Amino acid sequence: MTGATAFLAGPAGDKLRRWHRFTLAERIGRSGFYLLALMALVWSLQTIEIIPEFLYDAPKQTADLFVRMWPIDWPWYPKVVHEALIETLHTATLGTIVAVLLASLTALLAARNITHSVTLNLIGRFILVATRSVHAMVWALFFVAVFGPGALAGTLAIAVHSIGFTGKLLSEAIEEARPGPIEALTAAGASPLAILLKGYWPQVKPAFLGIAVFRWDINVRESAVLGLVGGGGLGMALDTALSNLYWDQVGLVLCVIFAVVIVTEIAVTWARGKII
Amino acid sequence: MDAKASFKPVAADGIDRSLVIRHLRKEYRSGLAVLKDVSLTIEGRGMTAIIGPSGTGKSTLVRCINRLVDPTAGEMLFMGQDLAKLRGRALRTARRRIGMVFQEYNLVERLSVIENVLCGRLGYLPVWRAWLRKFPPADIDRAFRLLDAVGLGEFANIRADQLSGGQRQRVGIARALMQDPDLVLADEPTSSLDPKTSVEIMELIARRAGERDIPVIVNIHNVDLARRFADRIVGMSKGEVVFDGPPRALEDSHLMAIYGGEGWLE
Amino acid sequence: MSDIPAPVPRRLAFPPNWPMRIGLLVLLLYVVYASTILDITWTRFVAGVSHGGRFLARMFPPDFSPDKLVLLEAGMIESLQIAVLATIFGVALSLPLGLAAARNLSPAPLAWTARTLIALCRSLHPVIVAILFVKAVGFGALAGVLALIVASMGFLSKLIGEAVEEMSMKQMEAVRATGAPFLSVVVMGVMPQVMPRFIGFSAYQLDSNLRNSALVGLVGGGGIGATLFTAFQRFDYDFVLTIVLAIIAIVMVGEIVSGWMRRLFQ
């Protein structure tokens, strides 16, 4: 401290002023939250079932995993995996197309500026929430039970699960549409279908395409694992390899999935650049 | 400002806070020098204003001093150290004694006013104190007094993004003074402010630095403000010093040499 | 002189949109083609739908018998624990990883290492990660927790890295100029800028982990997913419905809790 303090000896005198970052209520709220989080952590750590023998074994098992994966069984690719890969890509794409179709209808139902009935809005919203909360793999379990194992079950699982996500974003895009052009068309006496096609569609088209492409990217990842519960595609090959304990084949499938994910990500980035 | 006549280069407390800049050069892209061989000696008290057209390297010069910009070559001697050679902890220790006031205030918008002022103490405190906001009571008390001194005593717990430009700059000044600096740098402190507020801000900087008897280096566009508040004016053009002298020595011919042309003088 | 205007060719208010029509045609052809490849036929679909009727009949009413509720409770509690642990550890690990991945904050080699790690975490589906962890640490909740930590890290660190890259560098620079050590700059100059978004993402991640904790169980990662998978294998479809309803309920509760958490920290 140099001469600085001298001029600062103001009227506040020798009594130091205090400062707290939060008000008392905020501090109580935050401390309460931290306490709760800490309790949840301790409770979870104490009661969660961890088998120590397995844990001690983990480094050995992990090393074993990689040793068994190497060398990767490349010759298996043309025999089984290639076909599974094609199936996965078709499952994802077809599932996305069906989902977008169903989601558009649901989104129209849920959008308050299109459907002027609170009951129908709520039904639309419920469909969106319900399809989204149940995971694609759980949907796949359902459809496998109904349609038997195979790509049909996988496609439907992808389609139904994607309705929620796609429909939610779509209905938001529709609700954000500017009312100007729509009012102009209504004033000109256009039919409801014409209003939809010429008033709303041009406005939501970029969002629509963007959402569809984004969802397709997610669906490629999802459909790669659906086969584990019988949904066809790469997951089926993975399941076979896992149950036979052929880790070199598991390694191959993982490599293929990894490659597909990277390629789709690149493709999607490119496509989004084109749309926007 | 009648003290100018009997100007002494060393502050009353006998500490030499002069800054000696020798052959300072800065190239952002190699071969293209923004600062070409600048040599300056700035006495350990009073306000030095650097004037010159935009893009002439004023800002770069000031930022080189506290090393927000790394100079390409040259030395800057300050309180027994070459600022140009410092690294890591030594650089931080030097920085905490150099307060800086920015053109766009650069307050952390989502922090409260007092937290922004307390930022000035970060160089002196361990990280955990900053994280938990456990600042020493003496620092907190000083921050309040500084806020009183810049006229914002009532605003301590307001978020910085709620303030007007002039108020923000006052907080910026309080933050710089909170560092307990031996040198204050001000990079275009009034360029984003209206004329009346600009004068108030310059007065504030001059008064607060004068009370502490520490040197101020201020970059400024406004020649009138420079004449009014500075004890010394340095004119720069194209990366070089083209004028150096007291305000009364600055004439239109110098301004033409600094800024070029003459039509704007009317 | 006649007032009758010359006949003009009829103009369409909306000319046919050929690219659009061709696009739709291609899409339709693709749907037919892909359906053949995937062996999706109408007969299979119809057969399935009638089968689905019986399936639904077996699901209703959902099974709320006491012995099943005990199973449900055990599975749900384990899933909840998995989600809590994965979120807490995921958030704690994502913050440093996200900061390391921000190119405006960390040196290039570190940033690229972090970005590669994040890309790796993101590209592997949680189910696949769970499979690998089941092999490494055995069946049970631990594998599920680890898999979801990896998933959380992939999601949160990427968003944090992006948020840091979008922040105002000026605010950070001002804190750096006070001589603050690097971590204090992060705490006072960076965190206030990205914290609101980070809290939003973390709250979302809690939701997401609740949903995904049902998923990792399907491949041996413990929790309600394991219960669900067993129920399916035993054709206990009425219990399946109970479990699914419970999952939907807990996901909705999770959304309420995370909304509450977001408000608390705004």
mmCIF file of C-alpha atoms in Angstrom, chain A residues 67-213:
data_model
loop_
_atom_site.group_PDB
_atom_site.id
_atom_site.type_symbol
_atom_site.label_atom_id
_atom_site.label_comp_id
_atom_site.label_asym_id
_atom_site.label_seq_id
_atom_site.Cartn_x
_atom_site.Cartn_y
_atom_site.Cartn_z
ATOM 1 C CA VAL A 67 -6.044 -57.595 -26.835
ATOM 2 C CA ARG A 68 -8.972 -59.691 -27.995
ATOM 3 C CA MET A 69 -10.153 -57.005 -30.399
ATOM 4 C CA TRP A 70 -6.807 -56.981 -32.150
ATOM 5 C CA PRO A 71 -6.330 -57.862 -34.956
ATOM 6 C CA ILE A 72 -9.701 -56.684 -36.189
ATOM 7 C CA ASP A 73 -11.539 -59.276 -38.254
ATOM 8 C CA TRP A 74 -11.672 -57.323 -41.513
ATOM 9 C CA PRO A 75 -12.688 -60.328 -43.682
ATOM 10 C CA TRP A 76 -16.006 -60.408 -41.780
ATOM 11 C CA TYR A 77 -16.958 -57.063 -43.333
ATOM 12 C CA PRO A 78 -17.956 -58.257 -46.835
ATOM 13 C CA LYS A 79 -19.594 -61.384 -45.411
ATOM 14 C CA VAL A 80 -22.016 -59.846 -42.904
ATOM 15 C CA VAL A 81 -21.252 -56.313 -41.846
ATOM 16 C CA HIS A 82 -21.598 -54.605 -45.212
ATOM 17 C CA GLU A 83 -25.173 -55.756 -45.608
ATOM 18 C CA ALA A 84 -25.919 -54.781 -42.005
ATOM 19 C CA LEU A 85 -24.479 -51.334 -42.648
ATOM 20 C CA ILE A 86 -26.717 -50.824 -45.696
ATOM 21 C CA GLU A 87 -29.677 -51.981 -43.642
ATOM 22 C CA THR A 88 -28.824 -49.520 -40.870
ATOM 23 C CA LEU A 89 -28.588 -46.599 -43.290
ATOM 24 C CA HIS A 90 -31.925 -47.487 -44.897
ATOM 25 C CA THR A 91 -33.528 -47.961 -41.491
ATOM 26 C CA ALA A 92 -32.372 -44.514 -40.419
ATOM 27 C CA THR A 93 -33.435 -42.812 -43.639
ATOM 28 C CA LEU A 94 -36.791 -44.514 -44.035
ATOM 29 C CA GLY A 95 -37.486 -44.069 -40.323
ATOM 30 C CA THR A 96 -36.720 -40.360 -40.631
ATOM 31 C CA ILE A 97 -39.010 -39.957 -43.657
ATOM 32 C CA VAL A 98 -41.904 -41.663 -41.894
ATOM 33 C CA ALA A 99 -41.178 -39.696 -38.722
ATOM 34 C CA VAL A 100 -41.169 -36.370 -40.546
ATOM 35 C CA LEU A 101 -44.486 -37.246 -42.171
ATOM 36 C CA LEU A 102 -46.123 -38.254 -38.899
ATOM 37 C CA ALA A 103 -44.458 -35.417 -37.003
ATOM 38 C CA SER A 104 -45.753 -32.840 -39.494
ATOM 39 C CA LEU A 105 -49.326 -33.971 -38.887
ATOM 40 C CA THR A 106 -48.815 -33.995 -35.122
ATOM 41 C CA ALA A 107 -47.092 -30.615 -35.255
ATOM 42 C CA LEU A 108 -50.073 -29.135 -37.123
ATOM 43 C CA LEU A 109 -52.302 -30.568 -34.426
ATOM 44 C CA ALA A 110 -50.146 -29.110 -31.658
ATOM 45 C CA ALA A 111 -49.558 -25.671 -33.195
ATOM 46 C CA ARG A 112 -51.960 -23.192 -31.643
ATOM 47 C CA ASN A 113 -52.070 -20.913 -34.679
ATOM 48 C CA ILE A 114 -53.198 -23.777 -36.962
ATOM 49 C CA THR A 115 -55.507 -25.856 -34.815
ATOM 50 C CA HIS A 116 -57.818 -23.651 -32.812
ATOM 51 C CA SER A 117 -58.928 -26.288 -30.348
ATOM 52 C CA VAL A 118 -57.277 -26.564 -26.960
ATOM 53 C CA THR A 119 -58.227 -30.239 -26.669
ATOM 54 C CA LEU A 120 -56.618 -31.119 -30.003
ATOM 55 C CA ASN A 121 -53.544 -29.029 -29.097
ATOM 56 C CA LEU A 122 -53.180 -30.961 -25.874
ATOM 57 C CA ILE A 123 -53.586 -34.297 -27.642
ATOM 58 C CA GLY A 124 -50.886 -33.260 -30.115
ATOM 59 C CA ARG A 125 -48.602 -32.200 -27.299
ATOM 60 C CA PHE A 126 -49.183 -35.409 -25.400
ATOM 61 C CA ILE A 127 -48.217 -37.469 -28.460
ATOM 62 C CA LEU A 128 -45.027 -35.413 -28.779
ATOM 63 C CA VAL A 129 -44.067 -35.874 -25.124
ATOM 64 C CA ALA A 130 -44.975 -39.558 -24.932
ATOM 65 C CA THR A 131 -43.118 -40.630 -28.077
ATOM 66 C CA ARG A 132 -40.055 -38.702 -26.972
ATOM 67 C CA SER A 133 -39.869 -39.984 -23.387
ATOM 68 C CA VAL A 134 -39.702 -43.633 -24.442
ATOM 69 C CA HIS A 135 -36.326 -44.384 -25.946
ATOM 70 C CA ALA A 136 -35.944 -45.726 -29.483
ATOM 71 C CA MET A 137 -34.538 -48.958 -28.070
ATOM 72 C CA VAL A 138 -37.555 -49.439 -25.848
ATOM 73 C CA TRP A 139 -39.827 -48.756 -28.818
ATOM 74 C CA ALA A 140 -37.782 -51.329 -30.722
ATOM 75 C CA LEU A 141 -38.485 -53.897 -27.987
ATOM 76 C CA PHE A 142 -42.184 -53.216 -28.513
ATOM 77 C CA PHE A 143 -42.093 -53.478 -32.261
ATOM 78 C CA VAL A 144 -39.939 -56.597 -32.164
ATOM 79 C CA ALA A 145 -42.569 -58.176 -29.962
ATOM 80 C CA VAL A 146 -45.284 -57.167 -32.439
ATOM 81 C CA PHE A 147 -43.648 -57.566 -35.862
ATOM 82 C CA GLY A 148 -40.860 -59.974 -35.048
ATOM 83 C CA PRO A 149 -37.139 -59.160 -35.247
ATOM 84 C CA GLY A 150 -35.892 -57.283 -38.287
ATOM 85 C CA ALA A 151 -35.609 -53.950 -39.993
ATOM 86 C CA LEU A 152 -39.377 -53.319 -39.955
ATOM 87 C CA ALA A 153 -39.360 -53.144 -36.163
ATOM 88 C CA GLY A 154 -36.242 -50.967 -36.235
ATOM 89 C CA THR A 155 -37.689 -48.564 -38.790
ATOM 90 C CA LEU A 156 -40.909 -48.166 -36.844
ATOM 91 C CA ALA A 157 -38.999 -47.659 -33.598
ATOM 92 C CA ILE A 158 -36.913 -44.909 -35.200
ATOM 93 C CA ALA A 159 -39.998 -43.364 -36.792
ATOM 94 C CA VAL A 160 -42.148 -43.332 -33.657
ATOM 95 C CA HIS A 161 -39.417 -42.170 -31.291
ATOM 96 C CA SER A 162 -38.450 -39.324 -33.648
ATOM 97 C CA ILE A 163 -42.001 -37.958 -33.809
ATOM 98 C CA GLY A 164 -41.615 -36.228 -30.445
ATOM 99 C CA PHE A 165 -38.356 -34.429 -31.144
ATOM 100 C CA THR A 166 -39.116 -33.518 -34.769
ATOM 101 C CA GLY A 167 -42.718 -32.562 -34.054
ATOM 102 C CA LYS A 168 -41.814 -30.356 -31.101
ATOM 103 C CA LEU A 169 -39.315 -28.337 -33.150
ATOM 104 C CA LEU A 170 -41.682 -28.201 -36.123
ATOM 105 C CA SER A 171 -44.642 -26.968 -34.101
ATOM 106 C CA GLU A 172 -42.406 -24.269 -32.606
ATOM 107 C CA ALA A 173 -41.312 -23.242 -36.105
ATOM 108 C CA ILE A 174 -44.939 -23.111 -37.241
ATOM 109 C CA GLU A 175 -45.974 -21.050 -34.227
ATOM 110 C CA GLU A 176 -43.176 -18.592 -34.962
ATOM 111 C CA ALA A 177 -44.382 -18.022 -38.557
ATOM 112 C CA ARG A 178 -45.237 -14.370 -39.244
ATOM 113 C CA PRO A 179 -49.000 -13.831 -39.485
ATOM 114 C CA GLY A 180 -48.733 -11.193 -42.255
ATOM 115 C CA PRO A 181 -48.651 -13.449 -45.354
ATOM 116 C CA ILE A 182 -51.253 -15.744 -43.811
ATOM 117 C CA GLU A 183 -53.670 -12.882 -43.181
ATOM 118 C CA ALA A 184 -53.156 -11.705 -46.755
ATOM 119 C CA LEU A 185 -54.037 -15.145 -48.120
ATOM 120 C CA THR A 186 -57.019 -15.489 -45.798
ATOM 121 C CA ALA A 187 -58.276 -12.074 -46.911
ATOM 122 C CA ALA A 188 -57.955 -13.200 -50.540
ATOM 123 C CA GLY A 189 -60.223 -16.143 -49.766
ATOM 124 C CA ALA A 190 -57.654 -18.913 -50.113
ATOM 125 C CA SER A 191 -58.603 -22.417 -49.010
ATOM 126 C CA PRO A 192 -57.070 -23.787 -45.783
ATOM 127 C CA LEU A 193 -54.818 -26.120 -47.797
ATOM 128 C CA ALA A 194 -53.627 -23.218 -49.964
ATOM 129 C CA ILE A 195 -52.921 -21.164 -46.834
ATOM 130 C CA LEU A 196 -50.904 -24.044 -45.455
ATOM 131 C CA LEU A 197 -48.953 -24.593 -48.677
ATOM 132 C CA LYS A 198 -48.452 -20.997 -49.767
ATOM 133 C CA GLY A 199 -48.566 -19.167 -46.437
ATOM 134 C CA TYR A 200 -46.869 -21.400 -43.895
ATOM 135 C CA TRP A 201 -44.730 -23.755 -45.962
ATOM 136 C CA PRO A 202 -42.377 -21.130 -47.454
ATOM 137 C CA GLN A 203 -41.791 -19.757 -43.958
ATOM 138 C CA VAL A 204 -41.094 -23.052 -42.205
ATOM 139 C CA LYS A 205 -39.304 -24.771 -45.090
ATOM 140 C CA PRO A 206 -35.710 -23.959 -43.990
ATOM 141 C CA ALA A 207 -36.448 -24.998 -40.403
ATOM 142 C CA PHE A 208 -38.240 -28.108 -41.676
ATOM 143 C CA LEU A 209 -35.319 -29.267 -43.803
ATOM 144 C CA GLY A 210 -32.810 -28.397 -41.093
ATOM 145 C CA ILE A 211 -34.722 -30.380 -38.486
ATOM 146 C CA ALA A 212 -35.127 -33.364 -40.824
ATOM 147 C CA VAL A 213 -31.406 -33.482 -41.592
#
